[in-house]
Every structure is written in C-alpha cells, then in structure tokens.
Amino acid sequence: MAFDCASPLGPERVPLADANGRTLAADVVALQEMPHYASSAMDGWTVSGDGPWTLTEPGKALRDGEASPVVTGGVIPPGTHAVLRVESGRLATDTGGRATLLLGSGATPGEPRPGQHIRGSGEEAAAGEVLIPAGTTLNPAHIALAAVAGFDQLVVRGKPLVKMLVTGSEVITARTPEPGQVRDAFGPQLGTVIQMLGGVPGPLVRIGDSYEEWLTALGAAEAPMGQWPDVVVTTGGTGRSGADHFRNAVVALGGRLLIDGIAMRPGHPAALGKLPNGRFVVGLPGNPLAALMALFTVGGPLLAALSHQPLPGISRVPSGTTIDAHQASTRLMPFHWFKELATPAHYTGPGMMRGLATADGVMVVPSRGVQLGEPVPAFALPWRPELRPPLTGKLIWEN
C-alpha cells in the first residue's frame, strides 16, 4: 500500500557536487567540441617547418621556421605543425644574436613528426555527441566529465525531500540520561537511514509532546532551503493514548490516514497519512527498534516509489529454530546466520538496538510460527544488502 499510493517524482536540477549517486534524467550532450581547442600534450615548443627555428612570442601565429614556448594544455597557435618536447630541444643564439631552437641530443629520429604531441580539438567528442546517456547512475568520473564539458548542474530523477520530526520532552541529545530521560536514538542516524532508503534528508525538528506543537510542526513543514518536503517522518505519538497526537494532527490538517496500525511486532502503531497538499506523513513508534521496523516496512516502500526505485524485495531464509505462534501478529525478528541458518538475535525488545546493530537481516515470522529449517520470508537491512549466509558451500537458501 505504501508503494502503490505514491508516484515517482519529476526530474530536478542539482549542482554537480550533489549529483553523485543520482540517476540521470536527460542525456548529457557535448555543448561544443571536446577539447574545444587544439592544445599541447607536452611542455616544450610549438614549431613550424624544419629546424633550426627562430623563437617568437608565445601564442603568436607561426611562420615557417619559427617556434614559440608552450606548456602542457597550452593553446596551439596558427601555423603550428608539431610540438617539440622540452627533452628533445635546446636553445642557442644564431650569428645575428637571435634566440634559436635546435634539436637536442634527446630527440628521436624524425622528431618532430607532423601533428606530434598536439591534442586536436574534438578528439574526445564532437559538439552534440551524447557523453552520458539518461538512466545512468552517476559516479565521480561522470561528474568530472560533465564539469569538463561545461555543465554546472545536471537533470536527475527526483528524490523525495524528507523532513524529520523527533518528539518527546523526555528526550535528551547529550550525556548519560537520568531516570525519566532517554537519549535521542533518532537524530544521529535517522537521516542516514532515510538516505539509504532513497530519500534526501531535510531538516530535523525536535518538539515536545503537546498537541499544539504537533499541529504547528506538521503544518509549517517548509524547509529552510525554501523547499517543501515530500515526506515528513515523525517519531513517537502514534499510540492511542491521550498523549499521542499523530492521528488527530493529521486529520485536523485535512489529511487522511492510509495506514492506521499494522498487525506486526515490533512496530504495530505505525501509520501513514497524506495531507491535502500531497505531502506524506510517516508515523513511526517512539521505541527505536519498533521505529526502524516501521520505517523499513512503510517508509522504505514509500521512498522507493517516489524515487523511481522498485518495491524492495523479500527473500526466504531457513529458520535456525522453531518459533511458536503469536496471536495474530507477524513478528519482525532481526537474525544472525549460524551454520547457514537464520537464528533470531538476542536483545530485540522494542526499545533495544543491540540485536539489530549486529544482525544480518530481518525474518518476517507469520503468526502461526515456523519450524526448524522451514523457509521464512526475510528482508535485508539497508546497510547490509546481501541477504545470504557467510558460508556458500551448500545452497540452502532461496531468493
């Protein structure tokens, strides 16, 4: 549902420095010949005709029997037929006291040959030639090529800008918490996970627990850079007590709930809303592990749809233990590989992060439970995308 409710965002222009890893939405076409002028491939002298040559001013058009100094990348003046590299020439003075260039002892037979050590204009690309086709995932070499070609920005496929709203008056951002306080587990990592899932992290805003703060923070969602976020991700406030305001705030702003709780643990209070201006609001529970499970199952597919990515896949892994039935809830269990079997990790309570920190993936255990060795659905973690056991001598898992 989270994937199907969203459509891919339109293309946008981004500076070259922000383009790495983005997907090109339009061909990058050479604006002019590359190189756009003939240049020297060596330090030395531009020469015309046979030597010895009379030295003249750099950059000046050459006549037969003349030469001028040039550095690597320097413009080749009109009349040049070759570049004599600095190792192959020596300077002298003729009988008239004029500076003269002669072949040196380091010159090879026949040097300089016509066109030698000259980089012709258009050698790399002709004007109008496609340099990088649309659909390419950009890497640093692509960005350098675009810069050489004269581009300052590139047109890339849209990615959702995500505002983060961290709630809770008991949350502190530094030092060891006192009783009644908790350290902020979201601020240091939430933006990174959102980026891994295909979003662009925007501003992170912290508020208390009052309804008025919720309403103001969701309603005034414009980012400092002047862009309206496509998605707001909130933490906490998704329960059903009088202190939880996610649902009331979304409805008060004219929005509607697309997902209002999920029969899974941890993360069952997760919610997804949509506001009248088209923005999505992903409501994560306040407990860290529960919040990440909700982000993976609701936020991940939503961000994938908005950023032109496919729906994240589900694999099957062999269960390393028998897991009993659990009422009517699917259980999301971080697991470790042990003897090529997926074994549930320890320390995976809703507020614990220790188990997930070293997990190899997450098992999706149906409410009926599973038997030892039974294939069970599983999904990969954004920071550990290879969902396979470390030992591959015997294939006992399936895609």
Short mmCIF file of C-alpha atoms in Angstrom, two decimals:
data_model
loop_
_atom_site.label_atom_id
_atom_site.label_comp_id
_atom_site.label_asym_id
_atom_site.label_seq_id
_atom_site.Cartn_x
_atom_site.Cartn_y
_atom_site.Cartn_z
CA MET A 1 0.00 0.00 0.00
CA ALA A 2 2.82 2.41 0.87
CA PHE A 3 4.45 1.74 -2.50
CA ASP A 4 1.28 1.92 -4.57
CA CYS A 5 -0.02 5.18 -3.06
CA ALA A 6 2.89 7.24 -4.42
CA SER A 7 4.07 8.17 -7.90
CA PRO A 8 7.67 8.84 -9.00
CA LEU A 9 8.69 12.47 -8.57
CA GLY A 10 9.53 14.60 -11.58
CA PRO A 11 13.10 15.44 -12.62
CA GLU A 12 15.10 18.15 -10.90
CA ARG A 13 18.32 20.07 -11.46
CA VAL A 14 21.09 19.57 -8.93
CA PRO A 15 24.59 21.07 -8.68
CA LEU A 16 27.41 18.80 -9.80
CA ALA A 17 28.60 18.45 -6.20
CA ASP A 18 25.23 16.91 -5.25
CA ALA A 19 24.87 14.63 -8.28
CA ASN A 20 26.92 11.60 -7.21
CA GLY A 21 24.72 8.51 -6.95
CA ARG A 22 21.75 10.21 -8.59
CA THR A 23 20.14 8.81 -11.75
CA LEU A 24 20.43 10.98 -14.85
CA ALA A 25 17.05 12.00 -16.26
CA ALA A 26 18.28 13.59 -19.51
CA ASP A 27 21.25 12.92 -21.78
CA VAL A 28 24.37 14.96 -21.14
CA VAL A 29 25.30 16.24 -24.59
CA ALA A 30 28.56 17.93 -25.55
CA LEU A 31 27.92 21.67 -25.79
CA GLN A 32 30.95 22.09 -28.07
CA GLU A 33 33.89 20.09 -29.32
CA MET A 34 35.93 18.39 -26.60
CA PRO A 35 38.63 19.58 -26.32
CA HIS A 36 37.27 22.83 -27.64
CA TYR A 37 40.71 23.99 -28.85
CA ALA A 38 43.91 22.33 -30.05
CA SER A 39 46.40 22.09 -27.20
CA SER A 40 49.87 20.84 -26.43
CA ALA A 41 50.31 17.41 -24.87
CA MET A 42 53.81 18.32 -23.66
CA ASP A 43 55.88 21.11 -22.22
CA GLY A 44 58.15 22.35 -24.99
CA TRP A 45 57.82 24.45 -28.14
CA THR A 46 55.31 24.77 -30.96
CA VAL A 47 57.23 24.63 -34.24
CA SER A 48 56.54 25.38 -37.90
CA GLY A 49 58.58 23.72 -40.64
CA ASP A 50 62.04 22.26 -40.22
CA GLY A 51 64.62 23.49 -37.72
CA PRO A 52 66.55 25.28 -36.60
CA TRP A 53 63.74 27.60 -35.55
CA THR A 54 63.75 31.24 -34.57
CA LEU A 55 61.95 31.82 -31.27
CA THR A 56 58.95 34.13 -31.26
CA GLU A 57 56.34 35.25 -28.71
CA PRO A 58 54.12 32.56 -27.13
CA GLY A 59 50.69 32.25 -28.73
CA LYS A 60 51.59 34.23 -31.85
CA ALA A 61 50.84 32.73 -35.27
CA LEU A 62 53.91 30.92 -36.58
CA ARG A 63 55.59 31.28 -39.92
CA ASP A 64 57.82 28.65 -41.47
CA GLY A 65 60.99 28.28 -39.41
CA GLU A 66 59.55 29.79 -36.23
CA ALA A 67 58.87 28.31 -32.78
CA SER A 68 57.35 29.51 -29.51
CA PRO A 69 57.32 28.13 -25.94
CA VAL A 70 54.26 26.16 -24.84
CA VAL A 71 53.19 24.29 -21.70
CA THR A 72 51.02 21.20 -21.42
CA GLY A 73 47.45 22.22 -22.22
CA GLY A 74 48.57 25.46 -23.85
CA VAL A 75 46.83 26.75 -26.98
CA ILE A 76 48.38 25.71 -30.30
CA PRO A 77 48.87 28.88 -32.37
CA PRO A 78 48.01 29.01 -36.08
CA GLY A 79 50.78 27.73 -38.37
CA THR A 80 51.98 25.06 -35.93
CA HIS A 81 52.75 21.67 -37.41
CA ALA A 82 54.08 19.89 -34.27
CA VAL A 83 55.21 20.27 -30.69
CA LEU A 84 58.84 19.60 -29.84
CA ARG A 85 59.01 18.31 -26.27
CA VAL A 86 61.39 20.05 -23.90
CA GLU A 87 63.61 16.94 -23.62
CA SER A 88 64.19 16.98 -27.39
CA GLY A 89 65.26 20.60 -27.87
CA ARG A 90 67.97 23.01 -26.79
CA LEU A 91 68.23 26.78 -27.00
CA ALA A 92 71.05 28.61 -28.72
CA THR A 93 71.87 32.01 -30.27
CA ASP A 94 72.43 32.44 -34.02
CA THR A 95 75.06 34.65 -35.63
CA GLY A 96 72.64 37.57 -35.55
CA GLY A 97 72.14 37.26 -31.79
CA ARG A 98 68.62 35.87 -32.08
CA ALA A 99 67.32 33.11 -29.78
CA THR A 100 67.16 29.85 -31.72
CA LEU A 101 65.72 26.41 -31.06
CA LEU A 102 67.74 23.38 -32.14
CA LEU A 103 67.15 19.65 -31.92
CA GLY A 104 68.82 18.28 -28.81
CA SER A 105 70.60 15.03 -28.14
CA GLY A 106 67.41 13.57 -26.66
CA ALA A 107 65.44 13.88 -29.91
CA THR A 108 64.44 10.67 -31.66
CA PRO A 109 64.90 10.15 -35.41
CA GLY A 110 62.29 12.04 -37.40
CA GLU A 111 61.19 14.17 -34.44
CA PRO A 112 59.07 16.24 -34.53
CA ARG A 113 56.66 14.47 -36.85
CA PRO A 114 53.65 16.40 -38.22
CA GLY A 115 50.95 16.65 -35.54
CA GLN A 116 53.19 15.12 -32.85
CA HIS A 117 52.21 15.98 -29.26
CA ILE A 118 49.19 18.01 -30.38
CA ARG A 119 45.78 17.25 -28.92
CA GLY A 120 43.36 18.13 -31.67
CA SER A 121 40.06 19.85 -30.95
CA GLY A 122 37.15 17.42 -30.87
CA GLU A 123 39.33 14.37 -30.18
CA GLU A 124 37.16 13.33 -27.22
CA ALA A 125 33.74 14.34 -28.53
CA ALA A 126 32.07 16.29 -31.29
CA ALA A 127 29.56 19.01 -30.47
CA GLY A 128 26.14 17.43 -29.88
CA GLU A 129 27.52 13.97 -29.07
CA VAL A 130 25.93 12.16 -26.12
CA LEU A 131 28.50 11.95 -23.33
CA ILE A 132 26.36 10.33 -20.61
CA PRO A 133 23.00 8.73 -21.50
CA ALA A 134 19.85 9.21 -19.45
CA GLY A 135 19.31 6.44 -16.91
CA THR A 136 22.96 6.35 -15.83
CA THR A 137 23.67 6.23 -12.11
CA LEU A 138 26.24 8.98 -11.76
CA ASN A 139 29.66 8.37 -10.28
CA PRO A 140 32.55 10.80 -9.66
CA ALA A 141 34.01 10.17 -13.13
CA HIS A 142 30.69 11.10 -14.77
CA ILE A 143 30.59 14.29 -12.72
CA ALA A 144 34.15 15.20 -13.74
CA LEU A 145 33.22 14.59 -17.39
CA ALA A 146 30.18 16.85 -17.06
CA ALA A 147 32.33 19.55 -15.49
CA VAL A 148 34.91 19.35 -18.30
CA ALA A 149 32.04 19.63 -20.78
CA GLY A 150 30.95 22.92 -19.17
CA PHE A 151 27.94 21.85 -17.08
CA ASP A 152 27.20 23.37 -13.69
CA GLN A 153 24.05 21.33 -12.99
CA LEU A 154 22.58 18.04 -14.15
CA VAL A 155 18.97 16.94 -14.61
CA VAL A 156 18.35 13.88 -12.44
CA ARG A 157 15.36 11.80 -11.44
CA GLY A 158 13.54 13.24 -8.48
CA LYS A 159 14.15 12.05 -4.95
CA PRO A 160 11.85 12.86 -2.03
CA LEU A 161 12.95 15.54 0.41
CA VAL A 162 12.22 14.21 3.89
CA LYS A 163 11.66 16.31 6.99
CA MET A 164 12.26 14.54 10.31
CA LEU A 165 10.13 15.35 13.35
CA VAL A 166 11.52 13.89 16.59
CA THR A 167 9.12 14.20 19.52
CA GLY A 168 9.28 13.73 23.26
CA SER A 169 10.00 16.11 26.11
CA GLU A 170 11.94 13.36 27.87
CA VAL A 171 14.45 13.04 25.02
CA ILE A 172 17.96 14.46 25.53
CA THR A 173 20.69 14.76 22.89
CA ALA A 174 23.84 14.53 25.02
CA ARG A 175 25.34 12.94 28.16
CA THR A 176 24.07 9.97 30.17
CA PRO A 177 20.31 10.17 30.78
CA GLU A 178 18.82 10.43 34.25
CA PRO A 179 15.81 8.33 35.35
CA GLY A 180 12.82 9.57 33.33
CA GLN A 181 15.07 10.71 30.46
CA VAL A 182 16.13 8.85 27.31
CA ARG A 183 18.90 9.55 24.85
CA ASP A 184 17.86 10.52 21.34
CA ALA A 185 18.34 7.39 19.22
CA PHE A 186 16.92 9.00 16.08
CA GLY A 187 18.80 12.25 15.49
CA PRO A 188 22.23 10.67 14.91
CA GLN A 189 21.04 8.00 12.44
CA LEU A 190 17.59 8.70 11.00
CA GLY A 191 18.84 10.92 8.19
CA THR A 192 21.41 8.32 7.17
CA VAL A 193 18.81 5.54 7.01
CA ILE A 194 16.44 7.76 5.01
CA GLN A 195 19.25 8.41 2.54
CA MET A 196 19.92 4.66 2.27
CA LEU A 197 16.23 4.12 1.51
CA GLY A 198 16.24 6.62 -1.36
CA GLY A 199 15.26 9.89 0.33
CA VAL A 200 17.08 13.20 0.69
CA PRO A 201 17.34 14.10 4.39
CA GLY A 202 15.97 17.56 5.11
CA PRO A 203 15.69 19.42 8.38
CA LEU A 204 15.37 17.62 11.71
CA VAL A 205 12.98 19.33 14.10
CA ARG A 206 12.52 18.46 17.78
CA ILE A 207 9.29 19.14 19.65
CA GLY A 208 7.69 18.20 22.96
CA ASP A 209 4.53 16.23 23.47
CA SER A 210 1.74 18.81 23.19
CA TYR A 211 -0.93 18.73 20.51
CA GLU A 212 -0.21 22.37 19.62
CA GLU A 213 3.45 21.56 18.93
CA TRP A 214 2.43 18.65 16.70
CA LEU A 215 -0.03 20.76 14.76
CA THR A 216 2.44 23.58 14.23
CA ALA A 217 5.32 21.29 13.23
CA LEU A 218 3.26 19.32 10.70
CA GLY A 219 1.51 22.38 9.30
CA ALA A 220 4.62 24.53 8.88
CA ALA A 221 6.69 21.98 7.05
CA GLU A 222 8.66 24.28 4.75
CA ALA A 223 12.36 23.52 4.87
CA PRO A 224 14.96 26.25 5.47
CA MET A 225 16.18 25.97 1.87
CA GLY A 226 12.74 27.04 0.67
CA GLN A 227 11.60 23.59 -0.49
CA TRP A 228 8.50 21.85 0.80
CA PRO A 229 9.29 18.31 1.89
CA ASP A 230 7.65 15.47 0.03
CA VAL A 231 7.56 13.33 3.18
CA VAL A 232 7.55 14.06 6.90
CA VAL A 233 8.77 11.24 9.14
CA THR A 234 7.70 11.53 12.78
CA THR A 235 8.84 9.55 15.81
CA GLY A 236 6.53 8.82 18.74
CA GLY A 237 2.94 9.87 19.23
CA THR A 238 1.45 7.04 17.17
CA GLY A 239 -0.16 5.19 20.10
CA ARG A 240 -3.76 5.63 21.12
CA SER A 241 -3.44 7.31 24.50
CA GLY A 242 -4.39 10.89 25.25
CA ALA A 243 -0.71 11.87 24.94
CA ASP A 244 -0.41 10.61 21.35
CA HIS A 245 -1.32 13.23 18.73
CA PHE A 246 -0.22 11.89 15.33
CA ARG A 247 -3.68 10.89 14.12
CA ASN A 248 -5.52 13.94 15.45
CA ALA A 249 -2.95 16.31 13.96
CA VAL A 250 -3.12 14.69 10.51
CA VAL A 251 -6.93 14.81 10.49
CA ALA A 252 -7.00 18.41 11.80
CA LEU A 253 -4.81 19.47 8.86
CA GLY A 254 -7.31 17.96 6.42
CA GLY A 255 -5.33 14.79 5.84
CA ARG A 256 -6.37 11.16 5.84
CA LEU A 257 -4.84 8.00 7.19
CA LEU A 258 -3.80 5.44 4.58
CA ILE A 259 -2.36 3.00 7.12
CA ASP A 260 -3.60 3.09 10.71
CA GLY A 261 -1.61 0.45 12.55
CA ILE A 262 -0.18 -2.88 11.36
CA ALA A 263 -0.55 -6.35 12.88
CA MET A 264 3.20 -6.72 13.40
CA ARG A 265 5.54 -6.57 16.36
CA PRO A 266 7.52 -4.55 16.99
CA GLY A 267 6.11 -1.53 15.22
CA HIS A 268 2.36 -2.14 15.35
CA PRO A 269 1.39 1.56 15.94
CA ALA A 270 3.00 2.57 12.60
CA ALA A 271 0.87 4.87 10.47
CA LEU A 272 0.91 6.58 7.09
CA GLY A 273 -1.06 9.72 6.30
CA LYS A 274 -1.43 12.04 3.34
CA LEU A 275 -2.08 15.78 3.65
CA PRO A 276 -4.16 17.85 1.21
CA ASN A 277 -1.05 19.39 -0.40
CA GLY A 278 0.19 15.91 -1.40
CA ARG A 279 2.76 15.51 1.35
CA PHE A 280 3.01 12.11 3.02
CA VAL A 281 3.45 11.72 6.78
CA VAL A 282 5.05 8.51 8.05
CA GLY A 283 4.34 7.94 11.75
CA LEU A 284 6.96 5.82 13.50
CA PRO A 285 6.59 4.49 17.06
CA GLY A 286 8.76 6.06 19.72
CA ASN A 287 10.78 2.94 20.61
CA PRO A 288 13.92 2.75 18.46
CA LEU A 289 13.68 -0.83 17.18
CA ALA A 290 9.94 -0.55 16.61
CA ALA A 291 10.52 2.71 14.74
CA LEU A 292 13.10 1.21 12.38
CA MET A 293 10.91 -1.83 11.67
CA ALA A 294 8.10 0.58 10.75
CA LEU A 295 10.46 2.70 8.66
CA PHE A 296 11.62 -0.37 6.72
CA THR A 297 8.09 -1.71 6.09
CA VAL A 298 6.23 1.57 5.43
CA GLY A 299 8.79 4.32 4.83
CA GLY A 300 11.08 2.22 2.64
CA PRO A 301 8.47 1.28 0.02
CA LEU A 302 7.07 4.84 0.00
CA LEU A 303 10.50 6.38 -0.60
CA ALA A 304 11.25 3.75 -3.25
CA ALA A 305 8.12 4.67 -5.20
CA LEU A 306 8.83 8.40 -5.02
CA SER A 307 12.45 7.94 -6.09
CA HIS A 308 11.85 5.72 -9.15
CA GLN A 309 13.03 2.55 -7.40
CA PRO A 310 11.36 -0.89 -7.45
CA LEU A 311 9.48 -2.27 -4.48
CA PRO A 312 12.07 -3.70 -2.06
CA GLY A 313 12.29 -7.46 -2.42
CA ILE A 314 11.59 -10.24 0.04
CA SER A 315 13.73 -13.37 0.20
CA ARG A 316 13.33 -16.65 2.06
CA VAL A 317 15.81 -17.97 4.58
CA PRO A 318 15.85 -21.26 6.53
CA SER A 319 14.87 -20.76 10.16
CA GLY A 320 17.54 -21.80 12.66
CA THR A 321 14.98 -22.62 15.34
CA THR A 322 11.33 -23.42 15.97
CA ILE A 323 9.35 -20.24 16.65
CA ASP A 324 6.00 -20.57 18.39
CA ALA A 325 2.75 -18.97 17.23
CA HIS A 326 1.99 -15.45 18.47
CA GLN A 327 -1.70 -14.43 18.47
CA ALA A 328 -2.50 -12.57 15.24
CA SER A 329 0.70 -10.56 14.72
CA THR A 330 3.52 -11.05 12.27
CA ARG A 331 6.84 -10.75 14.08
CA LEU A 332 9.84 -8.96 12.62
CA MET A 333 12.92 -10.63 14.09
CA PRO A 334 16.48 -9.47 13.48
CA PHE A 335 18.59 -12.57 12.89
CA HIS A 336 22.17 -13.83 12.63
CA TRP A 337 23.47 -16.51 10.31
CA PHE A 338 24.54 -19.57 12.30
CA LYS A 339 25.65 -22.65 10.34
CA GLU A 340 23.84 -21.22 7.31
CA LEU A 341 20.58 -20.96 9.25
CA ALA A 342 18.81 -17.73 10.22
CA THR A 343 18.72 -17.64 14.01
CA PRO A 344 16.83 -14.88 15.91
CA ALA A 345 19.13 -12.39 17.59
CA HIS A 346 19.07 -11.59 21.30
CA TYR A 347 18.22 -8.12 22.71
CA THR A 348 15.41 -7.29 20.30
CA GLY A 349 12.83 -5.67 22.56
CA PRO A 350 11.02 -2.66 21.01
CA GLY A 351 13.37 -0.21 22.74
CA MET A 352 16.59 -2.20 22.25
CA MET A 353 19.13 -1.62 19.47
CA ARG A 354 21.81 -4.12 20.48
CA GLY A 355 20.37 -7.04 18.50
CA LEU A 356 19.79 -5.05 15.31
CA ALA A 357 23.26 -3.49 15.46
CA THR A 358 24.89 -6.84 14.63
CA ALA A 359 22.03 -8.52 12.72
CA ASP A 360 22.40 -9.97 9.21
CA GLY A 361 18.76 -9.34 8.24
CA VAL A 362 15.17 -9.42 9.49
CA MET A 363 12.92 -12.50 9.49
CA VAL A 364 9.21 -11.96 8.82
CA VAL A 365 7.68 -14.66 11.02
CA PRO A 366 3.97 -15.35 10.42
CA SER A 367 1.62 -15.51 13.38
CA ARG A 368 1.39 -19.31 13.13
CA GLY A 369 5.15 -19.58 13.85
CA VAL A 370 7.75 -21.62 11.92
CA GLN A 371 9.55 -24.93 12.30
CA LEU A 372 13.30 -25.56 12.40
CA GLY A 373 14.69 -25.38 8.84
CA GLU A 374 11.44 -24.06 7.37
CA PRO A 375 11.92 -21.29 4.77
CA VAL A 376 10.66 -18.00 6.21
CA PRO A 377 10.32 -14.61 4.49
CA ALA A 378 13.10 -12.12 5.27
CA PHE A 379 14.32 -8.74 4.13
CA ALA A 380 17.76 -7.18 4.00
CA LEU A 381 18.91 -4.22 6.06
CA PRO A 382 19.82 -1.03 4.18
CA TRP A 383 23.38 -1.22 5.45
CA ARG A 384 23.70 -4.97 4.75
CA PRO A 385 22.02 -5.51 1.37
CA GLU A 386 23.38 -9.04 0.74
CA LEU A 387 20.90 -11.39 2.41
CA ARG A 388 22.95 -14.55 2.25
CA PRO A 389 24.89 -16.72 4.71
CA PRO A 390 28.64 -16.24 5.00
CA LEU A 391 29.28 -19.89 4.04
CA THR A 392 28.21 -20.72 0.47
CA GLY A 393 29.45 -24.28 0.06
CA LYS A 394 25.91 -25.62 0.19
CA LEU A 395 22.96 -23.70 -1.21
CA ILE A 396 20.13 -23.96 1.33
CA TRP A 397 18.56 -20.54 0.97
CA GLU A 398 16.39 -19.28 -1.85
CA ASN A 399 15.68 -15.91 -3.44
#
